[in-house]
Short mmCIF file of C-alpha atoms in Angstrom, two decimals:
data_model
loop_
_atom_site.label_atom_id
_atom_site.label_comp_id
_atom_site.label_asym_id
_atom_site.label_seq_id
_atom_site.Cartn_x
_atom_site.Cartn_y
_atom_site.Cartn_z
CA MET A 25 -23.33 5.12 -16.49
CA LEU A 26 -20.91 4.08 -18.63
CA ASP A 27 -19.65 6.16 -21.24
CA ASP A 28 -19.23 4.78 -25.14
CA THR A 29 -15.76 5.53 -24.68
CA LEU A 30 -15.76 3.23 -21.25
CA LYS A 31 -18.03 0.35 -22.53
CA THR A 32 -16.17 -0.11 -25.69
CA GLN A 33 -12.63 -0.97 -23.60
CA LEU A 34 -15.20 -2.47 -21.59
CA ALA A 35 -15.84 -5.02 -23.79
CA SER A 36 -12.89 -5.39 -25.55
CA TYR A 37 -11.43 -7.67 -22.34
CA LEU A 38 -15.06 -9.48 -22.11
CA GLU A 39 -13.72 -10.70 -24.96
CA ARG A 40 -11.87 -12.30 -22.76
CA VAL A 41 -14.25 -14.50 -21.02
CA THR A 42 -14.64 -17.63 -22.34
CA MET A 43 -16.87 -19.88 -19.65
CA PRO A 44 -20.08 -18.80 -18.65
CA ILE A 45 -20.53 -16.66 -15.92
CA GLU A 46 -24.17 -15.37 -13.22
CA LEU A 47 -24.79 -12.46 -12.65
CA VAL A 48 -26.94 -12.34 -8.99
CA ALA A 49 -28.43 -8.77 -7.89
CA SER A 50 -29.79 -8.17 -5.03
CA LEU A 51 -31.62 -4.57 -5.43
CA GLY A 52 -34.10 -2.55 -3.40
CA GLN A 53 -35.88 1.03 -4.62
CA ASP A 54 -32.82 3.65 -3.92
CA SER A 55 -31.07 5.65 -6.45
CA THR A 56 -27.76 3.45 -5.99
CA SER A 57 -29.92 -0.09 -6.83
CA ALA A 58 -31.36 1.97 -10.31
CA GLU A 59 -27.80 2.05 -11.10
CA MET A 60 -26.15 -1.07 -10.47
CA ARG A 61 -29.37 -2.40 -12.43
CA GLU A 62 -27.65 -0.31 -15.53
CA LEU A 63 -24.32 -1.22 -14.89
CA LEU A 64 -25.15 -5.02 -14.56
CA GLN A 65 -26.74 -5.21 -17.44
CA THR A 66 -24.74 -3.07 -19.67
CA ILE A 67 -21.93 -6.03 -18.52
CA ALA A 68 -24.55 -8.50 -19.44
CA ASP A 69 -25.40 -7.01 -22.71
CA LEU A 70 -21.73 -7.24 -24.11
CA ARG A 71 -21.28 -10.23 -23.94
CA SER A 72 -24.82 -11.90 -23.28
CA ASP A 73 -22.97 -14.86 -25.21
CA LYS A 74 -21.44 -15.58 -21.83
CA ILE A 75 -22.66 -13.38 -19.01
CA SER A 76 -26.63 -13.70 -18.37
CA LEU A 77 -27.82 -11.41 -15.09
CA ARG A 78 -30.80 -12.42 -12.61
CA THR A 79 -32.22 -9.47 -10.63
CA ASP A 80 -33.98 -12.00 -8.18
CA GLY A 81 -31.54 -12.23 -5.44
CA LEU A 82 -32.35 -12.08 -1.84
CA ASP A 83 -29.14 -11.25 0.06
CA ALA A 84 -29.70 -8.80 2.95
CA ARG A 85 -27.37 -6.45 2.08
CA LYS A 86 -29.05 -4.37 -0.72
CA PRO A 87 -28.27 -3.07 -3.08
CA SER A 88 -25.11 -6.39 -3.84
CA PHE A 89 -24.53 -8.75 -6.72
CA SER A 90 -23.30 -12.08 -6.09
CA LEU A 91 -20.19 -12.87 -9.45
CA LYS A 92 -19.90 -16.48 -10.20
CA ARG A 93 -18.87 -19.28 -13.22
CA ALA A 94 -21.52 -21.11 -13.90
CA GLY A 95 -21.83 -24.93 -11.70
CA THR A 96 -18.38 -24.08 -9.42
CA ASP A 97 -19.88 -22.89 -6.04
CA THR A 98 -17.14 -20.02 -5.98
CA SER A 99 -18.95 -17.00 -4.39
CA LEU A 100 -17.83 -13.53 -4.84
CA ARG A 101 -20.38 -9.96 -3.95
CA PHE A 102 -19.44 -6.65 -4.02
CA ALA A 103 -21.88 -4.67 -2.05
CA GLY A 104 -22.23 -1.35 -3.78
CA LEU A 105 -21.26 -0.25 -7.16
CA PRO A 106 -17.75 -0.92 -7.41
CA LEU A 107 -16.51 2.10 -9.61
CA GLY A 108 -14.10 4.93 -9.37
CA HIS A 109 -10.33 3.09 -8.18
CA GLU A 110 -12.39 0.30 -7.53
CA PHE A 111 -14.26 -0.38 -11.15
CA THR A 112 -10.63 -2.43 -12.38
CA SER A 113 -11.46 -4.52 -9.67
CA LEU A 114 -15.28 -5.64 -11.04
CA VAL A 115 -12.70 -6.03 -14.45
CA LEU A 116 -10.16 -8.38 -13.14
CA ALA A 117 -13.11 -10.31 -10.93
CA LEU A 118 -15.53 -11.35 -13.77
CA LEU A 119 -12.23 -12.18 -16.73
CA TRP A 120 -11.39 -14.86 -13.78
CA SER A 121 -14.63 -16.00 -13.32
CA GLY A 122 -14.48 -16.52 -16.36
CA GLY A 123 -11.43 -18.21 -17.12
CA HIS A 124 -9.34 -15.68 -18.37
CA PRO A 125 -5.49 -16.77 -16.38
CA PRO A 126 -4.52 -13.95 -13.01
CA LYS A 127 -1.62 -12.78 -13.25
CA VAL A 128 -0.40 -14.63 -10.27
CA GLU A 129 3.13 -17.04 -9.76
CA GLN A 130 1.17 -20.24 -9.74
CA GLU A 131 2.95 -21.30 -6.16
CA VAL A 132 0.30 -18.62 -5.70
CA ILE A 133 -2.15 -20.07 -7.31
CA ASP A 134 -1.74 -24.24 -5.29
CA GLN A 135 -0.96 -22.33 -2.04
CA ILE A 136 -4.24 -20.44 -2.85
CA LYS A 137 -6.12 -23.36 -3.86
CA ALA A 138 -4.50 -25.65 -1.26
CA LEU A 139 -5.72 -23.40 1.33
CA SER A 140 -8.39 -25.11 4.05
CA ALA A 141 -9.85 -23.84 6.97
CA ALA A 142 -8.74 -25.84 10.71
CA ASP A 143 -11.28 -26.82 11.80
CA GLY A 144 -12.71 -28.21 7.82
CA GLY A 145 -15.47 -24.61 7.20
CA GLU A 146 -14.74 -21.30 5.53
CA PHE A 147 -12.64 -18.56 5.53
CA ASN A 148 -15.57 -15.80 4.63
CA PHE A 149 -13.62 -12.48 4.19
CA GLU A 150 -15.45 -9.12 4.22
CA VAL A 151 -13.14 -6.17 2.92
CA TYR A 152 -14.77 -2.32 3.42
CA MET A 153 -12.65 0.14 1.17
CA SER A 154 -13.80 3.63 -0.59
CA LEU A 155 -14.07 4.19 -3.67
CA SER A 156 -11.40 6.94 -3.32
CA CYS A 157 -9.08 4.22 -1.59
CA HIS A 158 -5.70 3.37 -3.60
CA ASN A 159 -5.02 1.62 -1.55
CA CYS A 160 -7.93 -0.66 -1.72
CA PRO A 161 -7.93 -1.94 -4.84
CA ASP A 162 -4.84 -4.86 -4.10
CA VAL A 163 -6.77 -6.05 -1.90
CA VAL A 164 -10.11 -5.83 -3.46
CA GLN A 165 -8.66 -8.15 -6.26
CA ALA A 166 -6.15 -10.57 -4.08
CA LEU A 167 -9.37 -11.65 -1.95
CA SER A 168 -11.84 -11.25 -5.24
CA LEU A 169 -8.96 -14.20 -6.70
CA MET A 170 -9.13 -15.95 -3.82
CA ALA A 171 -12.79 -16.58 -3.83
CA VAL A 172 -12.59 -17.44 -7.59
CA LEU A 173 -10.27 -20.15 -7.08
CA ASN A 174 -10.70 -21.72 -4.12
CA PRO A 175 -14.40 -22.53 -3.52
CA LYS A 176 -14.17 -22.98 0.32
CA ILE A 177 -13.08 -19.09 0.45
CA LYS A 178 -15.99 -16.83 0.30
CA THR A 179 -15.79 -12.32 -0.31
CA THR A 180 -18.03 -9.70 0.24
CA VAL A 181 -16.75 -6.63 -1.26
CA ILE A 182 -17.89 -3.20 0.82
CA GLU A 183 -18.12 0.16 -0.62
CA GLY A 184 -18.25 2.51 2.61
CA GLY A 185 -20.30 4.88 0.98
CA ALA A 186 -23.26 3.05 0.87
CA PHE A 187 -23.05 0.95 3.31
CA GLN A 188 -22.63 4.16 6.74
CA ASP A 189 -24.37 1.65 9.00
CA GLU A 190 -22.05 -0.86 8.89
CA VAL A 191 -19.04 1.00 8.85
CA LYS A 192 -20.81 2.91 12.26
CA ALA A 193 -20.95 -0.48 13.95
CA ARG A 194 -17.86 -1.91 13.54
CA GLU A 195 -16.05 1.64 14.03
CA ILE A 196 -14.02 1.11 10.89
CA MET A 197 -11.48 4.59 10.59
CA ALA A 198 -9.78 3.72 7.87
CA VAL A 199 -9.38 1.53 4.31
CA PRO A 200 -9.55 -1.02 3.23
CA MET A 201 -10.88 -2.86 6.36
CA VAL A 202 -10.50 -6.82 6.86
CA TYR A 203 -12.66 -8.56 9.00
CA LEU A 204 -12.99 -12.86 8.44
CA ASN A 205 -15.31 -14.61 9.30
CA GLY A 206 -16.41 -11.34 11.87
CA ALA A 207 -12.95 -11.05 13.67
CA VAL A 208 -10.64 -8.33 12.45
CA PHE A 209 -7.84 -10.15 9.63
CA GLY A 210 -5.78 -7.16 8.81
CA SER A 211 -6.40 -2.67 7.37
CA GLY A 212 -3.89 -0.97 4.98
CA ARG A 213 -2.43 -2.49 1.78
CA MET A 214 -1.85 -6.20 1.49
CA LEU A 215 -0.96 -8.22 -1.60
CA ILE A 216 -1.65 -11.30 -2.84
CA GLU A 217 0.91 -13.29 -1.17
CA GLU A 218 0.85 -11.29 2.24
CA ILE A 219 -2.84 -12.57 3.12
CA VAL A 220 -2.38 -15.52 1.77
CA ALA A 221 0.84 -16.11 4.25
CA LYS A 222 -1.10 -15.15 7.53
CA LEU A 223 -3.80 -18.25 6.36
CA ASP A 224 -0.99 -20.93 5.27
CA THR A 225 0.62 -20.78 9.34
CA GLY A 226 3.59 -22.64 7.55
CA ALA A 227 4.44 -20.17 4.45
CA ALA A 228 7.68 -18.80 6.47
CA THR A 229 9.43 -21.56 7.17
CA ARG A 230 9.32 -23.39 4.04
CA ASP A 231 10.50 -19.54 2.69
CA ALA A 232 13.39 -19.17 5.14
CA ALA A 233 14.75 -22.63 3.53
CA LYS A 234 14.37 -21.52 0.15
CA LEU A 235 16.15 -18.39 0.78
CA SER A 236 19.48 -19.54 2.65
CA ALA A 237 19.77 -22.82 -0.11
CA LYS A 238 20.73 -19.55 -2.55
CA ASP A 239 23.12 -19.30 -4.02
CA PRO A 240 25.51 -16.06 -2.89
CA PHE A 241 24.68 -13.05 -5.31
CA ASP A 242 27.61 -10.51 -6.58
CA VAL A 243 25.05 -7.68 -5.16
CA LEU A 244 22.30 -7.86 -2.70
CA ILE A 245 19.69 -4.86 -2.77
CA VAL A 246 17.73 -4.02 1.30
CA GLY A 247 14.61 -2.46 -0.05
CA GLY A 248 12.51 -2.82 -3.87
CA GLY A 249 11.59 1.16 -3.85
CA PRO A 250 13.04 4.27 -6.33
CA ALA A 251 16.93 3.46 -4.85
CA GLY A 252 16.40 -0.05 -4.58
CA ALA A 253 15.06 -1.03 -8.11
CA ALA A 254 17.21 1.51 -9.97
CA ALA A 255 20.33 -0.13 -7.49
CA ALA A 256 18.91 -3.27 -9.38
CA VAL A 257 18.57 -2.73 -12.91
CA TYR A 258 21.92 -0.73 -13.32
CA ALA A 259 23.26 -4.11 -11.93
CA ALA A 260 21.74 -6.61 -13.55
CA ARG A 261 22.93 -4.88 -17.39
CA LYS A 262 26.83 -5.15 -15.87
CA GLY A 263 25.74 -8.73 -16.39
CA ILE A 264 26.25 -9.59 -12.37
CA ARG A 265 24.45 -11.93 -9.86
CA THR A 266 21.52 -9.42 -8.32
CA GLY A 267 19.18 -9.72 -6.04
CA ILE A 268 16.39 -7.77 -4.09
CA VAL A 269 14.86 -8.41 -1.16
CA ALA A 270 12.25 -6.63 0.02
CA GLU A 271 9.43 -5.34 2.35
CA ARG A 272 7.13 -4.37 -0.08
CA PHE A 273 8.52 -3.48 -3.30
CA GLY A 274 7.65 -0.14 -4.41
CA GLY A 275 8.63 1.02 -0.69
CA GLN A 276 6.49 4.25 0.54
CA THR A 277 5.83 5.59 -3.94
CA ASN A 278 3.08 2.84 -2.78
CA ASP A 279 1.14 5.21 -0.84
CA THR A 280 1.48 8.33 -2.86
CA LEU A 281 -1.62 9.42 -4.56
CA ALA A 282 -0.35 11.59 -7.28
CA ILE A 283 3.31 12.36 -8.87
CA GLU A 284 3.97 15.69 -10.78
CA ASN A 285 7.81 15.66 -10.17
CA TYR A 286 9.36 12.48 -11.72
CA ILE A 287 11.59 13.97 -14.80
CA SER A 288 9.92 12.61 -18.17
CA VAL A 289 7.03 11.39 -16.57
CA LEU A 290 3.51 14.34 -16.82
CA GLU A 291 1.89 12.16 -14.10
CA THR A 292 1.18 9.17 -12.24
CA ASP A 293 0.00 7.87 -9.56
CA GLY A 294 2.26 6.45 -7.00
CA PRO A 295 0.76 2.21 -7.29
CA LYS A 296 1.36 2.77 -11.29
CA PHE A 297 4.88 4.35 -10.21
CA ALA A 298 5.53 1.00 -7.86
CA ALA A 299 4.40 -1.26 -10.17
CA ALA A 300 6.81 0.24 -13.23
CA LEU A 301 9.54 -0.69 -11.00
CA GLU A 302 8.90 -3.75 -10.33
CA ALA A 303 8.84 -4.51 -14.30
CA HIS A 304 11.64 -2.78 -15.29
CA ALA A 305 13.65 -4.73 -12.61
CA ARG A 306 12.13 -7.81 -13.51
CA ALA A 307 13.28 -7.42 -16.98
CA TYR A 308 15.87 -7.77 -16.41
CA ASP A 309 17.72 -10.94 -14.11
CA VAL A 310 17.20 -9.92 -10.74
CA ASP A 311 15.96 -12.53 -9.25
CA ILE A 312 13.55 -10.60 -6.53
CA MET A 313 12.59 -11.63 -3.84
CA ASN A 314 9.38 -9.40 -1.52
CA LEU A 315 7.38 -9.54 1.38
CA GLN A 316 10.56 -10.17 3.48
CA ARG A 317 12.32 -8.04 6.40
CA ALA A 318 15.33 -7.89 7.57
CA ASP A 319 16.47 -8.53 10.25
CA SER A 320 20.29 -7.84 10.41
CA LEU A 321 23.38 -6.96 8.98
CA VAL A 322 26.86 -9.54 9.61
CA PRO A 323 29.90 -7.52 7.53
CA ALA A 324 32.85 -10.21 6.58
CA SER A 325 34.78 -10.87 9.23
CA GLU A 326 37.83 -10.24 6.81
CA PRO A 327 38.79 -9.40 2.91
CA GLY A 328 37.26 -12.81 0.96
CA ASP A 329 34.41 -13.32 2.74
CA LEU A 330 30.76 -13.14 1.90
CA ILE A 331 27.88 -10.74 3.99
CA GLU A 332 25.42 -12.27 5.55
CA VAL A 333 21.74 -10.46 6.15
CA LYS A 334 19.79 -12.24 7.97
CA LEU A 335 15.97 -12.36 7.58
CA ALA A 336 12.86 -11.87 9.79
CA ASN A 337 11.96 -15.08 9.07
CA GLY A 338 14.55 -16.82 10.03
CA GLY A 339 16.58 -17.29 6.78
CA SER A 340 19.66 -15.49 5.42
CA LEU A 341 21.22 -14.62 2.51
CA LYS A 342 24.54 -13.68 1.20
CA SER A 343 26.56 -11.30 -1.48
CA LYS A 344 29.02 -10.56 -2.13
CA SER A 345 28.25 -6.46 -2.37
CA VAL A 346 25.37 -4.92 -0.82
CA ILE A 347 22.26 -2.22 -0.89
CA LEU A 348 21.34 -0.88 2.00
CA SER A 349 17.78 1.14 0.14
CA THR A 350 15.32 0.74 3.19
CA GLY A 351 13.73 4.01 2.39
CA ALA A 352 11.40 5.68 5.81
CA ARG A 353 8.24 5.19 6.89
CA TRP A 354 5.74 8.46 7.90
CA ARG A 355 6.49 9.94 11.63
CA ASN A 356 4.91 9.11 14.75
CA VAL A 357 4.09 12.11 16.70
CA ASN A 358 4.30 10.00 19.67
CA VAL A 359 1.97 11.61 22.14
CA PRO A 360 -0.84 8.72 24.02
CA GLY A 361 -3.73 8.62 22.01
CA GLU A 362 -2.18 7.98 18.84
CA ALA A 363 -0.71 3.99 19.13
CA GLU A 364 -4.68 3.44 20.51
CA TYR A 365 -7.18 5.12 18.69
CA ARG A 366 -4.54 4.24 15.22
CA ASN A 367 -7.64 2.77 12.68
CA LYS A 368 -10.00 4.49 15.24
CA GLY A 369 -9.86 8.13 13.71
CA VAL A 370 -6.11 8.64 13.90
CA ALA A 371 -4.63 8.40 9.78
CA TYR A 372 -1.96 9.20 7.86
CA CYS A 373 -2.44 8.42 4.52
CA PRO A 374 -5.63 10.97 3.41
CA HIS A 375 -6.48 10.02 0.36
CA CYS A 376 -7.82 6.22 1.36
CA ASP A 377 -8.97 7.44 4.81
CA GLY A 378 -10.67 10.88 4.41
CA PRO A 379 -14.46 10.30 2.36
CA LEU A 380 -14.59 8.03 6.13
CA PHE A 381 -14.72 11.20 7.78
CA LYS A 382 -17.32 13.02 5.97
CA GLY A 383 -19.13 15.41 7.45
CA LYS A 384 -16.98 15.13 10.01
CA ARG A 385 -14.16 17.79 12.46
CA VAL A 386 -10.58 16.34 11.60
CA SER A 387 -7.43 18.21 12.20
CA VAL A 388 -3.91 17.21 9.61
CA ILE A 389 -0.53 17.73 12.60
CA GLY A 390 1.99 19.45 10.55
CA GLY A 391 2.39 22.65 7.89
CA GLY A 392 4.82 20.85 5.27
CA ASN A 393 3.96 20.00 2.21
CA SER A 394 2.15 16.90 2.58
CA GLY A 395 0.21 18.81 6.53
CA VAL A 396 -0.95 21.25 3.98
CA GLU A 397 -1.97 19.56 0.95
CA ALA A 398 -3.83 16.96 3.37
CA ALA A 399 -6.15 20.48 4.81
CA ILE A 400 -7.00 21.20 1.36
CA ASP A 401 -8.10 17.87 0.37
CA LEU A 402 -9.69 16.59 3.41
CA ALA A 403 -11.21 20.66 3.75
CA GLY A 404 -13.63 19.88 0.45
CA VAL A 405 -14.94 16.81 2.13
CA VAL A 406 -15.65 16.82 5.64
CA ALA A 407 -17.13 19.59 8.27
CA HIS A 408 -13.97 21.41 9.53
CA VAL A 409 -9.96 20.83 9.37
CA THR A 410 -7.64 21.80 12.38
CA LEU A 411 -4.11 22.17 11.48
CA VAL A 412 -1.65 21.77 14.26
CA GLU A 413 2.27 22.73 13.53
CA PHE A 414 4.47 23.21 16.24
CA ALA A 415 6.60 25.49 14.26
CA PRO A 416 6.08 29.58 14.31
CA GLU A 417 4.83 29.44 10.74
CA LEU A 418 3.80 27.20 8.03
CA LYS A 419 6.50 25.33 6.42
CA ALA A 420 4.71 24.28 2.94
CA ASP A 421 5.09 26.46 0.20
CA ALA A 422 3.30 29.46 -0.52
CA VAL A 423 0.80 28.81 -3.15
CA LEU A 424 -0.02 25.90 -1.57
CA VAL A 425 -0.43 28.58 2.42
CA ASN A 426 -2.77 30.32 0.15
CA LYS A 427 -4.79 27.62 -0.89
CA LEU A 428 -5.15 26.48 2.69
CA LYS A 429 -6.09 30.07 3.86
CA SER A 430 -8.33 30.76 1.52
CA LEU A 431 -10.41 28.05 2.76
CA PRO A 432 -13.42 28.50 4.55
CA ASN A 433 -13.55 25.77 6.84
CA VAL A 434 -9.97 25.18 7.83
CA SER A 435 -8.84 27.14 11.37
CA ILE A 436 -4.79 27.30 11.88
CA HIS A 437 -2.55 26.44 14.82
CA THR A 438 1.27 27.56 14.09
CA HIS A 439 3.89 27.30 17.30
CA ALA A 440 1.57 25.08 18.30
CA GLN A 441 2.35 21.16 20.28
CA THR A 442 0.63 18.24 20.06
CA THR A 443 0.15 16.86 23.46
CA GLU A 444 -2.56 14.70 23.17
CA ILE A 445 -5.13 12.43 21.04
CA THR A 446 -7.81 12.09 22.98
CA GLY A 447 -11.04 9.12 23.21
CA ALA A 448 -14.13 7.54 23.70
CA ALA A 449 -15.84 4.43 23.15
CA GLY A 450 -12.47 3.16 21.56
CA LYS A 451 -12.59 5.68 19.30
CA VAL A 452 -11.10 9.48 18.46
CA ASN A 453 -13.09 12.23 20.14
CA GLY A 454 -10.52 15.54 20.33
CA LEU A 455 -6.74 16.86 20.88
CA ARG A 456 -5.28 18.59 22.40
CA TYR A 457 -2.35 20.87 21.59
CA LYS A 458 -0.37 23.48 24.11
CA ASP A 459 0.44 27.48 22.80
CA ARG A 460 4.28 27.20 22.46
CA ALA A 461 4.42 30.97 22.91
CA THR A 462 1.74 31.25 25.71
CA ALA A 463 2.13 27.82 27.21
CA VAL A 464 -1.61 27.27 27.84
CA GLU A 465 -2.85 24.30 26.11
CA HIS A 466 -6.00 23.89 23.84
CA LEU A 467 -8.64 21.46 23.67
CA VAL A 468 -11.19 20.75 19.75
CA GLU A 469 -12.83 18.50 20.06
CA LEU A 470 -13.43 16.20 16.75
CA GLU A 471 -13.68 12.46 14.97
CA GLY A 472 -10.53 12.39 13.09
CA VAL A 473 -7.11 12.94 13.17
CA PHE A 474 -4.59 13.26 10.67
CA VAL A 475 -0.64 13.10 11.09
CA GLN A 476 1.83 14.39 8.61
CA ILE A 477 5.04 14.63 9.82
CA GLY A 478 7.23 13.78 7.89
CA LEU A 479 9.51 10.43 7.51
CA VAL A 480 11.67 8.57 9.58
CA PRO A 481 14.35 6.49 8.20
CA ASN A 482 14.22 2.11 8.14
CA THR A 483 17.19 1.20 9.95
CA GLU A 484 16.85 0.56 13.96
CA TRP A 485 18.19 -2.95 12.20
CA LEU A 486 21.22 -1.68 11.37
CA LYS A 487 22.30 0.01 14.77
CA GLY A 488 25.95 -0.75 15.97
CA THR A 489 26.47 -2.34 12.65
CA VAL A 490 26.59 0.80 9.68
CA GLU A 491 27.67 4.44 10.57
CA LEU A 492 24.06 6.47 11.23
CA SER A 493 23.66 9.83 11.94
CA LYS A 494 21.82 11.51 14.63
CA PHE A 495 18.03 11.03 12.76
CA GLY A 496 19.62 7.34 12.41
CA GLU A 497 20.17 7.76 8.71
CA ILE A 498 22.71 5.76 7.15
CA VAL A 499 25.98 7.86 6.94
CA VAL A 500 27.28 7.44 3.27
CA ASP A 501 30.37 9.55 0.99
CA VAL A 502 29.20 10.85 -2.56
CA LYS A 503 29.67 7.72 -3.87
CA GLY A 504 27.33 6.22 -1.78
CA HIS A 505 29.91 3.52 0.52
CA THR A 506 28.77 3.27 4.31
CA SER A 507 31.64 2.77 7.15
CA VAL A 508 31.34 -1.05 6.35
CA PRO A 509 33.88 -2.41 3.72
CA GLY A 510 31.27 -3.61 0.69
CA VAL A 511 28.14 -2.18 1.98
CA PHE A 512 26.46 0.66 -0.23
CA ALA A 513 23.13 2.99 1.02
CA ALA A 514 20.84 5.00 -1.52
CA GLY A 515 17.70 6.12 -1.23
CA ASP A 516 16.13 8.58 2.31
CA CYS A 517 17.20 6.11 4.66
CA THR A 518 20.56 7.89 3.55
CA THR A 519 22.40 11.24 4.85
CA VAL A 520 22.27 12.39 1.22
CA PRO A 521 19.59 15.73 1.71
CA TYR A 522 16.21 16.15 0.21
CA LYS A 523 14.29 12.49 0.26
CA GLN A 524 12.20 12.83 -3.59
CA ILE A 525 11.83 10.13 -5.46
CA VAL A 526 14.38 11.65 -8.44
CA ILE A 527 17.43 12.04 -5.97
CA ALA A 528 16.79 8.23 -4.77
CA ALA A 529 16.73 6.83 -8.01
CA GLY A 530 19.75 8.48 -8.79
CA ASP A 531 21.60 6.87 -5.32
CA GLY A 532 20.25 3.71 -6.66
CA ALA A 533 22.20 4.04 -9.28
CA LYS A 534 24.72 5.83 -8.53
CA ALA A 535 25.20 3.55 -4.85
CA ALA A 536 25.06 -0.09 -7.93
CA LEU A 537 28.12 1.77 -10.15
CA SER A 538 30.11 1.42 -7.01
CA ALA A 539 29.46 -1.92 -6.07
CA PHE A 540 30.27 -2.49 -9.25
CA ASP A 541 33.17 -0.57 -8.74
CA HIS A 542 34.29 -2.25 -5.85
CA LEU A 543 33.67 -5.90 -7.23
CA ILE A 544 35.98 -5.59 -9.51
CA ARG A 545 38.64 -3.98 -7.75
CA SER A 546 38.36 -7.11 -5.72
CA PRO A 547 40.61 -9.54 -6.32
CA VAL A 548 38.78 -12.59 -3.68
CA LEU A 549 35.86 -11.06 -4.85
CA ALA A 550 35.71 -12.36 -9.09
CA VAL A 551 32.31 -11.25 -9.78
CA ASN A 552 30.69 -13.88 -11.81
#
């Protein structure tokens, strides 16, 4: 199952296991059980002095295996094969169970260890994932570590493809999907800090007080995507006090599968790129405040006053200058049924959720590059793809359009306006669209709808404070100045054309240089 190169790499990682681990497999007679037995035996053989294997497990989910440090009451189980994107999750689970310290802030580790269910019971997590989902590993790894650190937390990682009956019974149409004690806890990418904050009810209040107590910054950057990270690096290199407050560091790049047009980086994927952005910012003296949402901006009332950014948790931060780099998010189609059936057939990430629709009929709304790429991707997995585009013709690159038209299981409808996503029994069963040329309405019977119609800037919280375009973008000049003195903006949230990672990064650098220029030319706002 593992080639010699992978075995050699795995062996080097397992050398870091310092405490005994016990693997207990519950196996059936199927081929997946045979593959699991082979995988676990390989792991045990590579570190036989520290890792033992039993195959007499009695868990109802087969194939599955539990993994725990000998002599502890921890409960971590993998149901199905943790390969693909989840092989790293398995390796980390082995290391953490074997005593290797996780790369997580000590404060978060202490929070996890202190968690206790209100009724004195347990937190029983089940997380459904797919092996092609690039958002799943963060959630899987977070819940795995929590189970290793706290015996009151039990985690079962379930590969949806191996347990289709459960997926159907629970009507799971998007991954990662997390259940806590049998009830839906959350879906989509979540960081360990987010999960812990949802369980630790006093965390928000403590965070607000901690943030409000911080000294004023010289430059405060709101948003941690490519623009925000570049701004932070450029500002910090000037030796000024720099902070980033971000709802999710990395921004939308976290949800991007392949990045092949960032100059000097031949090929990478979104999560790796996002991690690299954060690592670069952390290499300098930047105060990174992640998982914090800005709620309002209070401009300086007169020259010499500080600018204030108020946060959703009640905290606030003050700074001599501010750079807004809040990015953008997927645009909703805003038709009946979209909100009602989100994660019940309506999806936005074909790479994550496509495998859940294997053999089914789906639609893609949008004929730009994202929509056409999604349709091509899905066509290799699902039974049939119907692409619906509002414009008279597809807007994607010609090479993509030609590829799409060559696929036998794809139908294309242009000049078509989506009017409704229909459903029954709590899940999608069709899509209505109107032919804009004839006004005739059509109903396409299907099980899934993927929305790929572009972006909307994350600027609602700035209305009435800085000048916005009719599209909600922050109006900036060539140097990144906004309509408010001392406030700059960069990236996809601005009026700068062509929403591209490389452009956002350049804009972030430009905004930081403009902010520094503003500081040194402001006699009252002396640089520290």
